[in-house]
């Protein structure tokens, strides 16, 4: 069983839609949860960072962590064509090793 | 402020050869982590260097080795290349070694092994 599971998609939505991206994980020691955006032929860029359970909002992006269910989500409101990218979840405990999901490919259609 | 840079951008090698990939960390960052990202997969942690010492390693064989220099730039060396080593190699730098330090990624080096 992988440490982190993420549906690879692809996901295609119309401009303005609300997008929901999810990951599940198996290691209860994970405490730090991140969402990265990766454009084609680029390195990942950190979007959201959450410690432990709860919600965090930044502009059009909301990250949710439910440690009891080992489930994290990223919501994108009013999606734009520029949001088209691959979205990676990542998480870690107190160590230095970050565990990434496989990424979900998102296309926002104008 | 210069971001994380990596060289070369692309590289083609044959099975059994050795390769060295280079990373310059962001100004002020003393920690560098290396990741392997196979096509269609998420990045896999190879190892991390903090102040010139290896500071954690993922599930990669010893033929993957690294160095960090006094200016905190880093190298990833891979010996006895295998076809499965074909991937995008990413380095990420951060202000420190803890998980609460944001990792800034470079654009990656795409390695093809024939």
mmCIF file of C-alpha atoms in Angstrom:
data_model
loop_
_atom_site.group_PDB
_atom_site.id
_atom_site.type_symbol
_atom_site.label_atom_id
_atom_site.label_comp_id
_atom_site.label_asym_id
_atom_site.label_seq_id
_atom_site.Cartn_x
_atom_site.Cartn_y
_atom_site.Cartn_z
ATOM 1 C CA UNK A 1 0.000 0.000 0.000
ATOM 2 C CA UNK A 2 1.316 3.432 -0.952
ATOM 3 C CA UNK A 3 1.832 5.984 1.798
ATOM 4 C CA UNK A 4 -0.234 8.542 -0.111
ATOM 5 C CA UNK A 5 -3.028 7.861 -2.610
ATOM 6 C CA UNK A 6 -4.223 10.475 -5.093
ATOM 7 C CA UNK A 7 -6.567 10.067 -8.050
ATOM 8 C CA UNK A 8 -4.502 10.993 -11.142
ATOM 9 C CA UNK A 9 -7.548 12.219 -13.081
ATOM 10 C CA UNK A 10 -7.479 13.816 -15.565
ATOM 11 C CA UNK A 11 -10.040 16.326 -14.350
ATOM 12 C CA UNK A 12 -11.634 18.769 -16.767
ATOM 13 C CA UNK A 13 -13.919 21.599 -15.588
ATOM 14 C CA UNK A 14 -15.422 24.767 -17.107
ATOM 15 C CA UNK A 15 -14.043 28.147 -16.107
ATOM 16 C CA UNK A 16 -15.626 29.390 -12.886
ATOM 17 C CA UNK A 17 -16.302 25.920 -11.460
ATOM 18 C CA UNK A 18 -15.350 24.799 -7.976
ATOM 19 C CA UNK A 19 -12.651 22.137 -8.091
ATOM 20 C CA UNK A 20 -12.172 19.517 -5.386
ATOM 21 C CA UNK A 21 -8.899 17.574 -5.190
ATOM 22 C CA UNK A 22 -8.295 14.867 -2.614
ATOM 23 C CA UNK A 23 -5.660 12.590 -1.120
ATOM 24 C CA UNK A 24 -5.790 9.797 1.407
ATOM 25 C CA UNK A 25 -2.901 8.497 3.455
ATOM 26 C CA UNK A 26 -2.091 5.590 5.712
ATOM 27 C CA UNK A 27 0.559 6.902 8.137
ATOM 28 C CA UNK A 28 -1.027 8.390 11.252
ATOM 29 C CA UNK A 29 2.300 10.085 12.106
ATOM 30 C CA UNK A 30 1.859 12.613 9.304
ATOM 31 C CA UNK A 31 1.309 16.091 10.728
ATOM 32 C CA UNK A 32 2.321 18.515 7.977
ATOM 33 C CA UNK A 33 0.262 18.605 4.804
ATOM 34 C CA UNK A 34 0.987 20.490 1.615
ATOM 35 C CA UNK A 35 -0.453 21.107 -1.821
ATOM 36 C CA UNK A 36 1.836 21.869 -4.729
ATOM 37 C CA UNK A 37 1.027 23.005 -8.254
ATOM 38 C CA UNK A 38 3.230 21.800 -11.080
ATOM 39 C CA UNK A 39 3.048 23.247 -14.558
ATOM 40 C CA UNK A 40 4.390 21.225 -17.456
ATOM 41 C CA UNK A 41 8.205 21.070 -17.498
ATOM 42 C CA UNK A 42 8.478 23.051 -14.250
ATOM 43 C CA UNK A 43 9.246 22.212 -10.638
ATOM 44 C CA UNK A 44 6.422 22.030 -8.062
ATOM 45 C CA UNK A 45 5.316 25.301 -6.457
ATOM 46 C CA UNK A 46 3.895 25.351 -2.928
ATOM 47 C CA UNK A 47 0.254 26.474 -2.795
ATOM 48 C CA UNK A 48 -0.932 25.605 0.677
ATOM 49 C CA UNK A 49 0.638 24.355 3.893
ATOM 50 C CA UNK A 50 -1.345 23.034 6.854
ATOM 51 C CA UNK A 51 -0.286 21.690 10.202
ATOM 52 C CA UNK A 52 -2.506 19.017 11.782
ATOM 53 C CA UNK A 53 -6.274 19.007 11.270
ATOM 54 C CA UNK A 54 -8.408 21.944 10.214
ATOM 55 C CA UNK A 55 -9.022 24.351 7.367
ATOM 56 C CA UNK A 56 -6.847 27.009 5.808
ATOM 57 C CA UNK A 57 -7.936 29.551 3.228
ATOM 58 C CA UNK A 58 -5.801 31.647 0.886
ATOM 59 C CA UNK A 59 -7.633 33.595 -1.772
ATOM 60 C CA UNK A 60 -9.445 31.155 -4.036
ATOM 61 C CA UNK A 61 -7.791 28.141 -2.394
ATOM 62 C CA UNK A 62 -8.960 26.239 0.695
ATOM 63 C CA UNK A 63 -7.106 23.298 2.200
ATOM 64 C CA UNK A 64 -8.810 20.874 4.574
ATOM 65 C CA UNK A 65 -7.224 18.169 6.694
ATOM 66 C CA UNK A 66 -9.190 15.463 8.491
ATOM 67 C CA UNK A 67 -6.645 13.410 10.423
ATOM 68 C CA UNK A 68 -9.291 11.103 11.867
ATOM 69 C CA UNK A 69 -10.177 9.963 8.335
ATOM 70 C CA UNK A 70 -6.618 10.379 6.980
ATOM 71 C CA UNK A 71 -8.049 12.537 4.216
ATOM 72 C CA UNK A 72 -6.986 15.904 2.841
ATOM 73 C CA UNK A 73 -8.625 18.149 0.274
ATOM 74 C CA UNK A 74 -7.876 21.226 -1.790
ATOM 75 C CA UNK A 75 -10.742 23.347 -3.091
ATOM 76 C CA UNK A 76 -10.283 25.898 -5.858
ATOM 77 C CA UNK A 77 -13.092 28.441 -6.235
ATOM 78 C CA UNK A 78 -13.823 30.371 -9.431
ATOM 79 C CA UNK A 79 -11.346 28.226 -11.351
ATOM 80 C CA UNK A 80 -9.385 29.936 -14.136
ATOM 81 C CA UNK A 81 -7.642 28.555 -17.240
ATOM 82 C CA UNK A 82 -4.348 29.525 -15.583
ATOM 83 C CA UNK A 83 -5.143 26.951 -12.863
ATOM 84 C CA UNK A 84 -4.624 24.194 -15.442
ATOM 85 C CA UNK A 85 -1.735 22.167 -14.044
ATOM 86 C CA UNK A 86 -0.955 19.041 -12.067
ATOM 87 C CA UNK A 87 -1.739 19.282 -8.356
ATOM 88 C CA UNK A 88 0.352 17.256 -5.952
ATOM 89 C CA UNK A 89 -0.411 16.580 -2.322
ATOM 90 C CA UNK A 90 2.517 15.992 0.026
ATOM 91 C CA UNK A 91 2.869 15.220 3.690
ATOM 92 C CA UNK A 92 5.398 14.398 6.385
ATOM 93 C CA UNK A 93 5.732 13.667 10.070
ATOM 94 C CA UNK A 94 8.594 15.172 12.058
ATOM 95 C CA UNK A 95 11.262 13.900 9.714
ATOM 96 C CA UNK A 96 12.798 15.238 6.547
ATOM 97 C CA UNK A 97 11.142 12.875 4.079
ATOM 98 C CA UNK A 98 8.177 14.313 2.246
ATOM 99 C CA UNK A 99 5.714 11.826 0.744
ATOM 100 C CA UNK A 100 3.969 12.928 -2.438
ATOM 101 C CA UNK A 101 0.840 11.710 -4.180
ATOM 102 C CA UNK A 102 0.954 10.873 -7.880
ATOM 103 C CA UNK A 103 -0.662 14.195 -8.795
ATOM 104 C CA UNK A 104 -4.030 15.096 -10.346
ATOM 105 C CA UNK A 105 -4.023 16.671 -13.794
ATOM 106 C CA UNK A 106 -6.518 19.561 -13.990
ATOM 107 C CA UNK A 107 -7.704 21.383 -17.103
ATOM 108 C CA UNK A 108 -9.940 24.450 -16.802
ATOM 109 C CA UNK A 109 -11.760 25.085 -20.059
ATOM 110 C CA UNK A 110 -12.469 28.756 -20.979
ATOM 111 C CA UNK B 1 16.848 36.960 -5.077
ATOM 112 C CA UNK B 2 17.821 34.039 -7.322
ATOM 113 C CA UNK B 3 15.685 30.942 -7.138
ATOM 114 C CA UNK B 4 16.801 27.328 -7.255
ATOM 115 C CA UNK B 5 18.667 26.467 -10.434
ATOM 116 C CA UNK B 6 19.612 23.073 -11.820
ATOM 117 C CA UNK B 7 21.932 21.918 -14.557
ATOM 118 C CA UNK B 8 21.861 20.478 -17.074
ATOM 119 C CA UNK B 9 18.268 20.806 -18.264
ATOM 120 C CA UNK B 10 18.313 17.567 -20.204
ATOM 121 C CA UNK B 11 20.705 14.657 -20.323
ATOM 122 C CA UNK B 12 20.868 11.426 -22.277
ATOM 123 C CA UNK B 13 23.016 8.560 -21.009
ATOM 124 C CA UNK B 14 23.348 4.873 -21.735
ATOM 125 C CA UNK B 15 22.850 2.022 -19.304
ATOM 126 C CA UNK B 16 25.854 1.465 -17.033
ATOM 127 C CA UNK B 17 27.163 5.026 -17.296
ATOM 128 C CA UNK B 18 27.487 7.492 -14.449
ATOM 129 C CA UNK B 19 25.856 10.935 -14.213
ATOM 130 C CA UNK B 20 26.258 14.047 -12.063
ATOM 131 C CA UNK B 21 23.431 16.547 -11.658
ATOM 132 C CA UNK B 22 23.919 19.953 -10.078
ATOM 133 C CA UNK B 23 21.752 22.250 -7.980
ATOM 134 C CA UNK B 24 22.259 25.786 -6.732
ATOM 135 C CA UNK B 25 20.103 26.550 -3.730
ATOM 136 C CA UNK B 26 18.190 29.749 -3.165
ATOM 137 C CA UNK B 27 20.165 32.483 -1.435
ATOM 138 C CA UNK B 28 20.339 31.920 2.326
ATOM 139 C CA UNK B 29 19.113 28.314 2.179
ATOM 140 C CA UNK B 30 21.318 25.711 3.878
ATOM 141 C CA UNK B 31 19.275 22.585 3.153
ATOM 142 C CA UNK B 32 18.887 20.773 -0.162
ATOM 143 C CA UNK B 33 16.632 17.804 -0.878
ATOM 144 C CA UNK B 34 16.707 15.678 -4.024
ATOM 145 C CA UNK B 35 13.698 13.942 -5.560
ATOM 146 C CA UNK B 36 13.123 11.576 -8.478
ATOM 147 C CA UNK B 37 9.901 12.080 -10.433
ATOM 148 C CA UNK B 38 9.091 9.340 -12.930
ATOM 149 C CA UNK B 39 6.613 10.127 -15.708
ATOM 150 C CA UNK B 40 3.081 10.331 -14.341
ATOM 151 C CA UNK B 41 4.242 9.922 -10.749
ATOM 152 C CA UNK B 42 4.801 12.186 -7.786
ATOM 153 C CA UNK B 43 8.310 13.072 -6.619
ATOM 154 C CA UNK B 44 10.090 10.390 -4.578
ATOM 155 C CA UNK B 45 12.490 11.543 -1.861
ATOM 156 C CA UNK B 46 16.095 10.479 -2.520
ATOM 157 C CA UNK B 47 17.983 12.267 0.275
ATOM 158 C CA UNK B 48 18.517 15.577 2.018
ATOM 159 C CA UNK B 49 21.688 17.514 2.813
ATOM 160 C CA UNK B 50 21.943 19.954 5.685
ATOM 161 C CA UNK B 51 25.140 21.914 6.183
ATOM 162 C CA UNK B 52 27.144 19.500 4.021
ATOM 163 C CA UNK B 53 25.943 16.340 5.826
ATOM 164 C CA UNK B 54 23.416 13.777 4.586
ATOM 165 C CA UNK B 55 20.362 14.259 6.761
ATOM 166 C CA UNK B 56 17.887 11.586 5.774
ATOM 167 C CA UNK B 57 17.537 9.168 2.877
ATOM 168 C CA UNK B 58 14.632 7.577 1.064
ATOM 169 C CA UNK B 59 14.415 4.089 -0.379
ATOM 170 C CA UNK B 60 17.145 4.445 -3.007
ATOM 171 C CA UNK B 61 20.213 2.186 -3.467
ATOM 172 C CA UNK B 62 23.753 3.328 -2.601
ATOM 173 C CA UNK B 63 24.546 4.020 -6.261
ATOM 174 C CA UNK B 64 22.601 7.247 -5.673
ATOM 175 C CA UNK B 65 24.963 9.526 -3.764
ATOM 176 C CA UNK B 66 25.291 13.220 -3.151
ATOM 177 C CA UNK B 67 27.384 16.090 -1.947
ATOM 178 C CA UNK B 68 26.741 19.509 -0.541
ATOM 179 C CA UNK B 69 29.369 22.221 -0.787
ATOM 180 C CA UNK B 70 30.215 25.053 1.632
ATOM 181 C CA UNK B 71 28.121 27.446 -0.472
ATOM 182 C CA UNK B 72 25.208 24.964 -0.011
ATOM 183 C CA UNK B 73 25.046 24.015 -3.677
ATOM 184 C CA UNK B 74 24.667 20.295 -4.209
ATOM 185 C CA UNK B 75 25.347 17.412 -6.569
ATOM 186 C CA UNK B 76 23.471 14.183 -7.151
ATOM 187 C CA UNK B 77 25.571 11.334 -8.536
ATOM 188 C CA UNK B 78 24.094 8.157 -9.974
ATOM 189 C CA UNK B 79 26.377 5.242 -10.844
ATOM 190 C CA UNK B 80 25.666 2.206 -13.018
ATOM 191 C CA UNK B 81 22.634 3.805 -14.632
ATOM 192 C CA UNK B 82 19.596 1.618 -15.247
ATOM 193 C CA UNK B 83 16.724 2.179 -17.660
ATOM 194 C CA UNK B 84 14.369 2.821 -14.704
ATOM 195 C CA UNK B 85 16.528 5.782 -13.661
ATOM 196 C CA UNK B 86 14.971 7.749 -16.528
ATOM 197 C CA UNK B 87 13.048 10.520 -14.758
ATOM 198 C CA UNK B 88 12.900 14.193 -13.850
ATOM 199 C CA UNK B 89 15.319 14.889 -10.999
ATOM 200 C CA UNK B 90 14.255 17.766 -8.791
ATOM 201 C CA UNK B 91 16.144 19.552 -6.107
ATOM 202 C CA UNK B 92 14.531 21.707 -3.491
ATOM 203 C CA UNK B 93 16.173 24.102 -1.068
ATOM 204 C CA UNK B 94 14.892 25.355 2.272
ATOM 205 C CA UNK B 95 15.959 27.594 5.130
ATOM 206 C CA UNK B 96 16.387 24.634 7.454
ATOM 207 C CA UNK B 97 15.875 20.929 7.879
ATOM 208 C CA UNK B 98 12.539 20.819 9.693
ATOM 209 C CA UNK B 99 9.265 19.851 7.965
ATOM 210 C CA UNK B 100 7.860 23.327 8.666
ATOM 211 C CA UNK B 101 10.392 24.904 6.274
ATOM 212 C CA UNK B 102 8.985 25.478 2.820
ATOM 213 C CA UNK B 103 10.856 23.661 0.077
ATOM 214 C CA UNK B 104 11.482 25.712 -3.076
ATOM 215 C CA UNK B 105 11.899 23.500 -6.116
ATOM 216 C CA UNK B 106 14.097 24.001 -9.144
ATOM 217 C CA UNK B 107 12.911 23.254 -12.688
ATOM 218 C CA UNK B 108 14.523 19.822 -12.683
ATOM 219 C CA UNK B 109 16.922 17.866 -14.869
ATOM 220 C CA UNK B 110 15.318 15.400 -17.250
ATOM 221 C CA UNK B 111 17.494 12.273 -17.493
ATOM 222 C CA UNK B 112 16.942 9.704 -20.210
ATOM 223 C CA UNK B 113 18.770 6.382 -19.961
ATOM 224 C CA UNK B 114 18.951 4.353 -23.178
#
